[in-house]
Coordinates of N, CA and C in Angstrom, one line a residue:
M1131 N 113.8 98.6 91.6 CA 112.7 97.6 91.6 C 111.4 98.6 91.7
H1132 N 110.6 97.9 91.0 CA 109.2 98.4 91.0 C 108.2 97.5 91.3
A1133 N 107.0 97.9 91.9 CA 106.0 96.9 92.4 C 104.8 97.4 92.1
L1134 N 103.7 96.5 91.8 CA 102.2 97.0 91.6 C 101.6 95.8 92.4
H1135 N 100.4 96.4 93.0 CA 99.5 95.4 93.6 C 98.3 95.3 92.8
D1136 N 98.2 94.0 92.2 CA 97.1 93.9 91.4 C 96.0 93.0 91.9
G1137 N 95.0 93.7 92.4 CA 94.0 93.0 93.3 C 93.1 91.9 92.6
T1138 N 93.1 91.8 91.3 CA 92.4 91.0 90.5 C 93.0 89.6 90.1
D1139 N 94.5 89.5 90.2 CA 95.2 88.2 89.7 C 95.9 87.7 90.9
A1140 N 95.2 86.7 91.7 CA 95.9 86.2 92.9 C 96.6 84.9 92.5
T1141 N 97.2 84.8 91.3 CA 97.9 83.7 91.1 C 99.2 83.2 91.7
G1142 N 99.6 84.1 92.5 CA 100.8 84.3 93.3 C 101.8 85.4 92.8
P1143 N 102.7 85.8 93.8 CA 103.4 87.1 93.3 C 104.3 86.5 92.2
R1144 N 104.5 87.5 91.1 CA 105.3 87.5 90.0 C 106.4 88.4 90.0
V1145 N 107.6 88.0 89.5 CA 108.8 88.8 89.4 C 109.3 88.9 87.9
G1146 N 109.5 89.9 87.4 CA 110.1 90.1 86.2 C 111.6 90.6 86.2
L1147 N 112.2 90.3 85.3 CA 113.7 91.0 85.3 C 114.0 91.8 84.0
I1148 N 114.7 92.8 84.1 CA 115.1 93.6 83.0 C 116.6 93.6 83.1
V1149 N 117.4 93.0 82.2 CA 118.8 92.9 82.1 C 119.2 93.4 80.7
S1150 N 119.5 94.7 80.6 CA 119.9 95.3 79.3 C 121.3 94.9 78.9
K1151 N 121.6 95.4 77.7 CA 123.0 95.2 77.0 C 124.1 95.7 77.9
A1152 N 123.6 97.0 78.6 CA 124.4 97.7 79.4 C 125.3 96.8 80.5
V1153 N 124.4 95.8 80.9 CA 125.4 94.8 81.9 C 126.3 93.9 81.1
G1154 N 126.2 93.7 80.0 CA 127.5 92.9 79.4 C 126.9 92.1 78.1
N1155 N 127.8 91.3 77.8 CA 127.5 90.4 76.6 C 126.3 89.4 77.2
A1156 N 125.7 88.5 76.1 CA 124.8 87.7 76.3 C 125.1 86.6 77.4
V1157 N 126.2 86.1 77.7 CA 126.7 85.1 78.8 C 126.6 85.9 80.2
E1158 N 127.1 87.1 80.3 CA 126.9 87.9 81.5 C 125.7 88.4 82.0
R1159 N 124.7 88.6 80.8 CA 123.4 89.0 81.2 C 122.5 87.9 81.5
H1160 N 122.8 86.5 81.3 CA 122.0 85.3 81.4 C 122.5 85.1 82.8
R1161 N 123.9 85.2 83.2 CA 124.4 84.8 84.3 C 123.8 85.7 85.5
V1162 N 123.7 87.0 85.1 CA 123.1 87.9 86.1 C 121.7 87.9 86.5
S1163 N 120.8 87.3 85.2 CA 119.6 87.0 85.4 C 119.2 85.8 86.2
R1164 N 120.3 84.6 86.1 CA 120.1 83.5 87.1 C 120.4 83.9 88.3
R1165 N 121.4 84.7 88.7 CA 121.7 85.1 90.2 C 120.5 86.0 90.7
L1166 N 120.0 87.0 89.8 CA 118.9 87.7 90.4 C 117.5 86.9 90.6
R1167 N 117.4 86.0 89.8 CA 116.1 85.3 90.0 C 116.4 84.2 91.2
H1168 N 117.5 83.8 91.5 CA 117.8 83.1 92.6 C 117.5 83.9 94.1
A1169 N 118.3 85.2 93.8 CA 118.1 85.9 95.1 C 116.7 86.5 95.4
A1170 N 115.8 86.8 94.1 CA 114.5 87.1 94.4 C 113.9 86.0 95.1
R1171 N 114.0 84.7 94.7 CA 113.4 83.6 95.3 C 113.5 83.6 97.1
T1172 N 114.7 83.9 97.2 CA 115.1 83.9 98.9 C 114.9 85.2 99.5
A1173 N 114.8 86.2 98.9 CA 114.7 87.6 99.5 C 113.6 88.3 99.3
V1174 N 112.9 88.2 98.1 CA 111.8 88.9 97.8 C 110.5 88.1 97.9
L1175 N 110.4 87.2 97.2 CA 109.1 86.3 97.3 C 108.6 85.8 98.7
P1176 N 109.3 85.5 99.5 CA 108.6 85.5 100.8 C 107.9 86.5 101.5
H1177 N 108.2 87.6 101.1 CA 107.8 89.2 101.7 C 106.6 89.5 100.8
L1178 N 106.1 88.8 99.5 CA 105.2 89.4 98.7 C 103.9 88.8 99.1
D1179 N 102.8 89.5 98.7 CA 101.2 89.0 98.6 C 101.2 88.2 97.4
A1180 N 100.2 87.5 97.3 CA 99.8 86.7 96.3 C 99.3 87.5 94.9
T1181 N 99.0 88.8 95.0 CA 98.9 89.8 94.1 C 99.8 90.8 93.5
D1182 N 100.8 90.5 94.1 CA 101.9 91.4 93.9 C 102.9 91.0 92.4
L1183 N 102.9 92.2 91.8 CA 104.1 92.1 90.4 C 105.2 92.9 91.0
V1184 N 106.1 92.5 90.5 CA 107.5 93.1 90.8 C 108.4 93.0 89.7
V1185 N 109.1 94.2 89.3 CA 109.9 94.3 88.3 C 111.4 94.6 88.9
I1186 N 112.4 93.8 88.6 CA 113.7 94.1 88.9 C 114.6 94.3 87.7
R1187 N 115.1 95.5 88.0 CA 116.2 96.2 86.7 C 117.3 95.9 87.2
A1188 N 118.4 95.1 86.5 CA 119.7 95.0 86.8 C 120.5 96.3 86.2
R1189 N 121.5 96.9 86.9 CA 122.3 97.9 86.6 C 123.5 97.6 86.0
A1190 N 124.3 98.3 85.3 CA 125.6 98.1 84.6 C 126.6 97.1 85.7
G1191 N 126.6 97.4 86.8 CA 127.7 96.9 87.6 C 127.1 95.5 88.1
S1192 N 125.9 95.1 87.9 CA 125.5 94.0 88.3 C 126.3 92.8 88.1
S1193 N 127.2 92.6 86.9 CA 127.7 91.4 86.6 C 129.0 91.3 87.5
D1194 N 129.5 92.3 87.9 CA 130.6 92.3 89.0 C 130.2 92.0 90.3
A1195 N 129.2 92.2 90.6 CA 128.5 92.1 92.0 C 128.5 90.5 92.3
V1196 N 128.9 90.4 93.8 CA 128.8 88.8 94.2 C 127.3 88.8 94.6
S1197 N 126.8 87.5 94.7 CA 125.5 87.1 94.7 C 124.8 87.6 96.2
S1198 N 125.7 87.6 97.2 CA 125.4 88.2 98.6 C 125.2 89.6 98.5
R1199 N 125.8 90.3 97.7 CA 125.5 91.8 97.6 C 124.3 91.9 96.8
L1200 N 124.1 91.3 95.6 CA 122.5 91.4 95.0 C 121.6 91.1 95.9
E1201 N 121.5 90.2 96.8 CA 120.6 89.8 97.6 C 120.4 90.9 98.5
Q1202 N 121.4 91.3 99.1 CA 121.2 92.6 100.0 C 120.8 93.6 99.3
Q1203 N 121.2 94.0 98.3 CA 120.4 95.1 97.6 C 118.8 94.9 97.3
L1204 N 118.7 93.9 97.0 CA 117.1 93.4 96.8 C 116.4 93.5 98.1
Q1205 N 116.8 93.2 99.2 CA 116.3 93.3 100.4 C 116.2 94.8 100.7
R1206 N 117.1 95.6 100.4 CA 117.2 96.9 100.8 C 116.0 97.6 99.9
A1207 N 116.0 97.2 98.6 CA 114.9 97.8 97.9 C 113.4 97.3 98.3
L1208 N 113.4 96.2 98.6 CA 112.1 95.7 99.1 C 111.7 96.6 100.3
E1209 N 112.6 96.9 101.4 CA 112.3 97.6 102.5 C 111.7 98.9 102.1
R1210 N 112.5 99.6 101.1 CA 112.1 101.0 100.7 C 110.8 101.0 100.1
L1211 N 110.4 99.7 99.3 CA 109.1 99.6 98.5 C 107.8 99.4 99.9
E1212 N 108.3 98.9 100.8 CA 107.3 98.5 101.8 C 107.1 99.8 102.5
S1213 N 108.1 100.6 102.8 CA 107.9 101.7 103.8 C 107.2 102.8 102.6
R1214 N 107.3 102.8 101.4 CA 106.4 103.7 100.5 C 104.9 103.2 100.6
R1215 N 104.9 101.9 100.8 CA 103.4 101.4 100.7 C 102.7 101.8 102.1
R1216 N 103.5 101.9 103.1 CA 102.9 102.4 104.5 C 102.5 103.8 104.6
T1217 N 103.4 104.6 103.8 CA 103.2 106.1 103.8 C 102.0 106.5 102.9
S1218 N 102.0 105.8 101.8 CA 100.9 106.3 100.7 C 99.7 106.1 101.2
P1219 N 98.7 106.8 100.6 CA 97.3 106.6 101.1 C 96.5 105.6 100.5

């Protein structure tokens, strides 16, 4: 997960997905995209500012993971991002 704070665009937090062919065929990639989009709505969006931009990259094992596991991983990645924000100048 990568994040950027864009102070000029306050249209609401935006989330982008990267699901490469390493994840699987088109059907599997689309399924992973839907599951990640849902997990991002519940686990990530409530914690973002209106000017945040976030990119979520699905890894090769994402198609085998259950939705609750994907949501846990997104929450953990968000916690790491927030801790980096606090420690950076």
